[in-house]
Amino acid sequence: MKRRKILRAVLIALMLALLFTIPALAAESSDDVVISIGGLDNSSNTLRILFLITLLALVPSILIMMTGFTRIVIVLSFVRNALGLQQTPPNQVLIGLALFLTLFIMSPVLKQINEEAYTPYSNGEITQEEAISKAMAPIRTFMLKNTNTKDLNVFINLAKLDRPKTYDDIPTEVLIPAFITSELKRAFIMGFLIYLPFLIIDMVVSSVLMSMGMVMLPPTMISLPFKVILFVLVDGWDLLVKSLVTSFN
């Protein structure tokens, strides 16, 4: 807790220093000095810079929700709960595995963004607006392939939009929540199917202990080793990773 408080205090101090430093630099800058951030010159005010910093802070969360990270991390959490292991694997391991699996699944999309949007923009061949449009195209294609039509229709109706003629007519602000809802639904279905064999083991162990009159002995204490050894013998991690990767379109 002390480390978190110290880190929080340092971050607040840095933000305050940034707030007071930027106006001073802008006031003292001469005609020969140009402050450039993504095409913005020294005529940009402090509010634009703060907006950019806030946007950069929110970009990771936005991108995570627009990829397969949600489905992967929920399924991994289901597996840990089904095994009966509270803190094994720890949260850092699960999130790290989910991030690298997401990177593996999204690598074709990232490659397309790099070739069609980032490289031409860095070479000055296209504008920033064109780069953003070209970068969103493969992400939208990925989300459309993994979004249920029913969920998409729900959000189209909630937005009170006319029936789109093509997928390109669907607004991104409608597609993103529909994609997240579809990911949650698929993750819970996969988690339920994973939970079933471990639930059967718990029921068998509980019935055996009750028939032997060992009511005071917790069934989870006996079933936990059987669930772990079953998961290891069937190469559970390999099967789980393979199922997650192949579940994406």
mmCIF file of C-alpha atoms in Angstrom:
data_model
loop_
_atom_site.group_PDB
_atom_site.id
_atom_site.type_symbol
_atom_site.label_atom_id
_atom_site.label_comp_id
_atom_site.label_asym_id
_atom_site.label_seq_id
_atom_site.Cartn_x
_atom_site.Cartn_y
_atom_site.Cartn_z
ATOM 1 C CA MET A 1 0.000 0.000 0.000
ATOM 2 C CA LYS A 2 2.862 2.403 0.797
ATOM 3 C CA ARG A 3 4.439 1.789 -2.601
ATOM 4 C CA ARG A 4 1.134 2.490 -4.339
ATOM 5 C CA LYS A 5 0.717 5.745 -2.410
ATOM 6 C CA ILE A 6 4.266 6.811 -3.255
ATOM 7 C CA LEU A 7 3.765 5.926 -6.940
ATOM 8 C CA ARG A 8 0.463 7.799 -7.010
ATOM 9 C CA ALA A 9 2.071 10.858 -5.422
ATOM 10 C CA VAL A 10 4.909 10.782 -7.966
ATOM 11 C CA LEU A 11 2.446 10.566 -10.878
ATOM 12 C CA ILE A 12 0.417 13.492 -9.511
ATOM 13 C CA ALA A 13 3.598 15.530 -9.076
ATOM 14 C CA LEU A 14 4.642 14.784 -12.663
ATOM 15 C CA MET A 15 1.230 15.797 -14.006
ATOM 16 C CA LEU A 16 1.317 19.065 -12.035
ATOM 17 C CA ALA A 17 4.834 19.741 -13.252
ATOM 18 C CA LEU A 18 3.678 19.105 -16.814
ATOM 19 C CA LEU A 19 0.720 21.463 -16.399
ATOM 20 C CA PHE A 20 2.919 24.289 -15.172
ATOM 21 C CA THR A 21 5.817 23.629 -17.532
ATOM 22 C CA ILE A 22 3.913 23.535 -20.842
ATOM 23 C CA PRO A 23 2.434 27.080 -20.565
ATOM 24 C CA ALA A 24 5.849 28.431 -19.541
ATOM 25 C CA LEU A 25 7.524 26.809 -22.534
ATOM 26 C CA ALA A 26 4.831 28.119 -24.841
ATOM 27 C CA ALA A 27 5.255 31.657 -23.464
ATOM 28 C CA GLU A 28 9.035 31.645 -23.719
ATOM 29 C CA SER A 29 9.230 30.025 -27.160
ATOM 30 C CA SER A 30 10.521 32.201 -29.991
ATOM 31 C CA ASP A 31 9.764 32.116 -33.697
ATOM 32 C CA ASP A 32 12.697 29.759 -34.224
ATOM 33 C CA VAL A 33 11.337 27.159 -31.771
ATOM 34 C CA VAL A 34 8.452 24.930 -32.809
ATOM 35 C CA ILE A 35 6.801 22.399 -30.516
ATOM 36 C CA SER A 36 5.387 19.625 -32.685
ATOM 37 C CA ILE A 37 3.254 16.759 -31.361
ATOM 38 C CA GLY A 38 1.558 14.682 -34.087
ATOM 39 C CA GLY A 39 1.368 17.639 -36.445
ATOM 40 C CA LEU A 40 0.440 20.225 -33.765
ATOM 41 C CA ASP A 41 2.633 23.349 -33.620
ATOM 42 C CA ASN A 42 3.186 25.826 -30.796
ATOM 43 C CA SER A 43 -0.188 27.445 -31.492
ATOM 44 C CA SER A 44 -1.843 24.479 -29.779
ATOM 45 C CA ASN A 45 -2.959 25.259 -26.269
ATOM 46 C CA THR A 46 -2.589 23.262 -23.087
ATOM 47 C CA LEU A 47 -6.066 21.753 -23.323
ATOM 48 C CA ARG A 48 -5.216 19.984 -26.589
ATOM 49 C CA ILE A 49 -2.063 18.531 -25.038
ATOM 50 C CA LEU A 50 -4.002 17.348 -21.976
ATOM 51 C CA PHE A 51 -6.630 15.819 -24.253
ATOM 52 C CA LEU A 52 -3.882 13.987 -26.138
ATOM 53 C CA ILE A 53 -2.399 12.660 -22.885
ATOM 54 C CA THR A 54 -5.839 11.475 -21.725
ATOM 55 C CA LEU A 55 -6.464 9.810 -25.082
ATOM 56 C CA LEU A 56 -3.121 8.006 -24.909
ATOM 57 C CA ALA A 57 -4.045 6.738 -21.436
ATOM 58 C CA LEU A 58 -7.350 5.336 -22.721
ATOM 59 C CA VAL A 59 -6.026 3.831 -25.954
ATOM 60 C CA PRO A 60 -4.761 0.551 -24.346
ATOM 61 C CA SER A 61 -8.163 -0.145 -22.761
ATOM 62 C CA ILE A 62 -9.974 0.665 -26.005
ATOM 63 C CA LEU A 63 -7.708 -1.549 -28.071
ATOM 64 C CA ILE A 64 -7.995 -4.424 -25.580
ATOM 65 C CA MET A 65 -11.789 -4.348 -25.872
ATOM 66 C CA MET A 66 -11.551 -4.372 -29.686
ATOM 67 C CA THR A 67 -9.411 -7.521 -29.804
ATOM 68 C CA GLY A 68 -9.747 -11.105 -28.574
ATOM 69 C CA PHE A 69 -8.331 -10.281 -25.133
ATOM 70 C CA THR A 70 -11.749 -10.274 -23.438
ATOM 71 C CA ARG A 71 -12.656 -13.808 -24.488
ATOM 72 C CA ILE A 72 -9.219 -15.216 -23.673
ATOM 73 C CA VAL A 73 -8.857 -13.770 -20.184
ATOM 74 C CA ILE A 74 -12.401 -14.795 -19.164
ATOM 75 C CA VAL A 75 -11.886 -18.389 -20.345
ATOM 76 C CA LEU A 76 -8.571 -18.587 -18.484
ATOM 77 C CA SER A 77 -10.294 -17.342 -15.332
ATOM 78 C CA PHE A 78 -12.985 -20.009 -15.755
ATOM 79 C CA VAL A 79 -10.293 -22.686 -15.989
ATOM 80 C CA ARG A 80 -8.634 -21.542 -12.786
ATOM 81 C CA ASN A 81 -11.942 -21.485 -10.915
ATOM 82 C CA ALA A 82 -12.940 -24.893 -12.301
ATOM 83 C CA LEU A 83 -9.706 -26.414 -11.043
ATOM 84 C CA GLY A 84 -10.386 -24.959 -7.610
ATOM 85 C CA LEU A 85 -7.085 -23.050 -7.541
ATOM 86 C CA GLN A 86 -7.630 -19.601 -6.082
ATOM 87 C CA GLN A 87 -4.316 -17.929 -6.910
ATOM 88 C CA THR A 88 -2.603 -20.427 -9.209
ATOM 89 C CA PRO A 89 -1.756 -19.389 -11.865
ATOM 90 C CA PRO A 90 -1.567 -15.819 -10.480
ATOM 91 C CA ASN A 91 -3.346 -12.942 -12.165
ATOM 92 C CA GLN A 92 -0.115 -11.618 -13.685
ATOM 93 C CA VAL A 93 0.482 -14.934 -15.460
ATOM 94 C CA LEU A 94 -3.079 -15.155 -16.780
ATOM 95 C CA ILE A 95 -3.063 -11.570 -18.053
ATOM 96 C CA GLY A 96 0.384 -12.034 -19.604
ATOM 97 C CA LEU A 97 -0.707 -15.230 -21.349
ATOM 98 C CA ALA A 98 -3.894 -13.526 -22.548
ATOM 99 C CA LEU A 99 -1.909 -10.571 -23.925
ATOM 100 C CA PHE A 100 0.542 -12.733 -25.869
ATOM 101 C CA LEU A 101 -2.239 -14.961 -27.211
ATOM 102 C CA THR A 102 -4.058 -11.802 -28.284
ATOM 103 C CA LEU A 103 -0.907 -10.602 -30.024
ATOM 104 C CA PHE A 104 -0.594 -13.985 -31.765
ATOM 105 C CA ILE A 105 -4.221 -13.927 -32.931
ATOM 106 C CA MET A 106 -4.145 -10.278 -33.994
ATOM 107 C CA SER A 107 -0.774 -10.501 -35.791
ATOM 108 C CA PRO A 108 -2.363 -10.644 -39.309
ATOM 109 C CA VAL A 109 -4.454 -7.580 -38.476
ATOM 110 C CA LEU A 110 -1.434 -5.721 -37.070
ATOM 111 C CA LYS A 111 0.612 -6.628 -40.136
ATOM 112 C CA GLN A 112 -2.101 -5.254 -42.419
ATOM 113 C CA ILE A 113 -2.315 -2.039 -40.377
ATOM 114 C CA ASN A 114 1.449 -1.629 -40.587
ATOM 115 C CA GLU A 115 1.544 -2.153 -44.353
ATOM 116 C CA GLU A 116 -1.549 -0.140 -45.312
ATOM 117 C CA ALA A 117 -1.678 2.618 -42.691
ATOM 118 C CA TYR A 118 1.419 3.141 -40.546
ATOM 119 C CA THR A 119 4.161 2.763 -43.183
ATOM 120 C CA PRO A 120 2.492 5.055 -45.782
ATOM 121 C CA TYR A 121 1.720 7.620 -43.062
ATOM 122 C CA SER A 122 5.297 7.581 -41.715
ATOM 123 C CA ASN A 123 6.565 8.058 -45.286
ATOM 124 C CA GLY A 124 4.239 11.018 -45.786
ATOM 125 C CA GLU A 125 2.240 9.314 -48.528
ATOM 126 C CA ILE A 126 -1.170 9.666 -46.817
ATOM 127 C CA THR A 127 -2.711 12.067 -44.307
ATOM 128 C CA GLN A 128 -3.494 11.331 -40.678
ATOM 129 C CA GLU A 129 -7.229 10.960 -41.381
ATOM 130 C CA GLU A 130 -6.545 8.479 -44.182
ATOM 131 C CA ALA A 131 -4.175 6.527 -41.933
ATOM 132 C CA ILE A 132 -6.803 6.245 -39.201
ATOM 133 C CA SER A 133 -9.408 5.118 -41.733
ATOM 134 C CA LYS A 134 -7.086 2.505 -43.233
ATOM 135 C CA ALA A 135 -6.073 1.294 -39.743
ATOM 136 C CA MET A 136 -9.686 0.867 -38.651
ATOM 137 C CA ALA A 137 -10.639 -1.190 -41.720
ATOM 138 C CA PRO A 138 -8.880 -4.474 -40.694
ATOM 139 C CA ILE A 139 -9.984 -4.043 -37.071
ATOM 140 C CA ARG A 140 -13.594 -3.603 -38.185
ATOM 141 C CA THR A 141 -13.290 -6.684 -40.406
ATOM 142 C CA PHE A 142 -12.007 -8.727 -37.453
ATOM 143 C CA MET A 143 -14.823 -7.521 -35.199
ATOM 144 C CA LEU A 144 -17.485 -8.165 -37.842
ATOM 145 C CA LYS A 145 -16.279 -11.738 -38.340
ATOM 146 C CA ASN A 146 -16.551 -12.413 -34.599
ATOM 147 C CA THR A 147 -19.809 -10.584 -33.882
ATOM 148 C CA ASN A 148 -23.140 -12.357 -33.730
ATOM 149 C CA THR A 149 -25.781 -10.970 -36.073
ATOM 150 C CA LYS A 150 -28.315 -11.000 -33.245
ATOM 151 C CA ASP A 151 -26.129 -8.799 -31.014
ATOM 152 C CA LEU A 152 -25.442 -6.477 -33.928
ATOM 153 C CA ASN A 153 -29.159 -6.089 -34.639
ATOM 154 C CA VAL A 154 -29.838 -5.318 -30.979
ATOM 155 C CA PHE A 155 -27.469 -2.345 -30.937
ATOM 156 C CA ILE A 156 -28.645 -1.151 -34.351
ATOM 157 C CA ASN A 157 -32.187 -1.087 -32.987
ATOM 158 C CA LEU A 158 -31.074 0.615 -29.773
ATOM 159 C CA ALA A 159 -29.334 3.308 -31.812
ATOM 160 C CA LYS A 160 -32.531 3.704 -33.882
ATOM 161 C CA LEU A 161 -30.634 3.445 -37.142
ATOM 162 C CA ASP A 162 -31.971 2.467 -40.520
ATOM 163 C CA ARG A 163 -31.178 -1.050 -41.610
ATOM 164 C CA PRO A 164 -27.653 -0.856 -43.113
ATOM 165 C CA LYS A 165 -27.320 -2.172 -46.622
ATOM 166 C CA THR A 166 -23.686 -3.247 -46.242
ATOM 167 C CA TYR A 167 -21.350 -3.890 -43.329
ATOM 168 C CA ASP A 168 -19.486 -0.696 -44.187
ATOM 169 C CA ASP A 169 -22.612 1.276 -43.297
ATOM 170 C CA ILE A 170 -22.518 0.035 -39.680
ATOM 171 C CA PRO A 171 -21.055 2.770 -37.433
ATOM 172 C CA THR A 172 -18.031 1.821 -35.347
ATOM 173 C CA GLU A 173 -19.728 3.011 -32.144
ATOM 174 C CA VAL A 174 -22.431 0.388 -32.793
ATOM 175 C CA LEU A 175 -20.043 -2.365 -33.832
ATOM 176 C CA ILE A 176 -17.779 -2.170 -30.769
ATOM 177 C CA PRO A 177 -20.423 -2.865 -28.053
ATOM 178 C CA ALA A 178 -21.959 -5.592 -30.232
ATOM 179 C CA PHE A 179 -18.521 -7.206 -30.560
ATOM 180 C CA ILE A 180 -17.885 -7.012 -26.805
ATOM 181 C CA THR A 181 -21.279 -8.566 -26.050
ATOM 182 C CA SER A 182 -20.594 -11.400 -28.489
ATOM 183 C CA GLU A 183 -17.181 -11.991 -26.927
ATOM 184 C CA LEU A 184 -18.680 -12.203 -23.442
ATOM 185 C CA LYS A 185 -21.310 -14.658 -24.630
ATOM 186 C CA ARG A 186 -18.757 -16.924 -26.333
ATOM 187 C CA ALA A 187 -16.423 -16.746 -23.341
ATOM 188 C CA PHE A 188 -19.163 -17.847 -20.940
ATOM 189 C CA ILE A 189 -20.205 -20.708 -23.228
ATOM 190 C CA MET A 190 -16.623 -21.951 -23.452
ATOM 191 C CA GLY A 191 -16.195 -21.555 -19.703
ATOM 192 C CA PHE A 192 -19.352 -23.591 -19.042
ATOM 193 C CA LEU A 193 -18.142 -26.438 -21.259
ATOM 194 C CA ILE A 194 -14.760 -26.420 -19.518
ATOM 195 C CA TYR A 195 -16.429 -26.427 -16.100
ATOM 196 C CA LEU A 196 -18.511 -29.575 -16.740
ATOM 197 C CA PRO A 197 -15.835 -32.335 -16.379
ATOM 198 C CA PHE A 198 -14.451 -30.763 -13.209
ATOM 199 C CA LEU A 199 -17.966 -30.452 -11.808
ATOM 200 C CA ILE A 200 -18.518 -34.175 -12.426
ATOM 201 C CA ILE A 201 -15.332 -34.978 -10.503
ATOM 202 C CA ASP A 202 -16.541 -32.872 -7.567
ATOM 203 C CA MET A 203 -19.921 -34.638 -7.569
ATOM 204 C CA VAL A 204 -18.336 -38.123 -7.701
ATOM 205 C CA VAL A 205 -15.926 -37.345 -4.874
ATOM 206 C CA SER A 206 -18.696 -35.806 -2.775
ATOM 207 C CA SER A 207 -20.964 -38.848 -3.287
ATOM 208 C CA VAL A 208 -18.168 -41.272 -2.358
ATOM 209 C CA LEU A 209 -17.332 -39.360 0.814
ATOM 210 C CA MET A 210 -20.986 -39.230 1.856
ATOM 211 C CA SER A 211 -21.413 -42.975 1.260
ATOM 212 C CA MET A 212 -18.357 -43.627 3.429
ATOM 213 C CA GLY A 213 -19.733 -41.431 6.194
ATOM 214 C CA MET A 214 -16.899 -38.917 5.917
ATOM 215 C CA VAL A 215 -19.185 -35.909 6.011
ATOM 216 C CA MET A 216 -16.780 -33.642 7.869
ATOM 217 C CA LEU A 217 -14.038 -33.989 5.228
ATOM 218 C CA PRO A 218 -14.241 -31.204 2.592
ATOM 219 C CA PRO A 219 -14.784 -32.761 -0.849
ATOM 220 C CA THR A 220 -12.621 -30.097 -2.509
ATOM 221 C CA MET A 221 -9.592 -31.281 -0.545
ATOM 222 C CA ILE A 222 -9.875 -34.717 -2.174
ATOM 223 C CA SER A 223 -11.075 -33.652 -5.634
ATOM 224 C CA LEU A 224 -8.429 -30.980 -6.160
ATOM 225 C CA PRO A 225 -5.518 -33.383 -6.824
ATOM 226 C CA PHE A 226 -7.684 -35.466 -9.176
ATOM 227 C CA LYS A 227 -8.707 -32.386 -11.168
ATOM 228 C CA VAL A 228 -5.133 -31.158 -11.452
ATOM 229 C CA ILE A 229 -3.760 -34.546 -12.550
ATOM 230 C CA LEU A 230 -6.609 -34.944 -15.062
ATOM 231 C CA PHE A 231 -5.879 -31.513 -16.517
ATOM 232 C CA VAL A 232 -2.167 -32.365 -16.828
ATOM 233 C CA LEU A 233 -2.688 -35.838 -18.321
ATOM 234 C CA VAL A 234 -4.939 -34.602 -21.118
ATOM 235 C CA ASP A 235 -2.523 -31.737 -21.966
ATOM 236 C CA GLY A 236 -5.087 -29.245 -20.797
ATOM 237 C CA TRP A 237 -3.082 -26.116 -21.543
ATOM 238 C CA ASP A 238 -2.360 -27.186 -25.115
ATOM 239 C CA LEU A 239 -5.997 -28.064 -25.725
ATOM 240 C CA LEU A 240 -7.136 -24.823 -24.122
ATOM 241 C CA VAL A 241 -4.804 -22.629 -26.168
ATOM 242 C CA LYS A 242 -5.674 -24.485 -29.373
ATOM 243 C CA SER A 243 -9.404 -24.102 -28.698
ATOM 244 C CA LEU A 244 -9.027 -20.377 -27.970
ATOM 245 C CA VAL A 245 -6.977 -19.655 -31.093
ATOM 246 C CA THR A 246 -9.232 -21.659 -33.418
ATOM 247 C CA SER A 247 -12.403 -20.137 -31.944
ATOM 248 C CA PHE A 248 -11.658 -16.825 -33.678
ATOM 249 C CA ASN A 249 -12.749 -16.325 -37.272
#
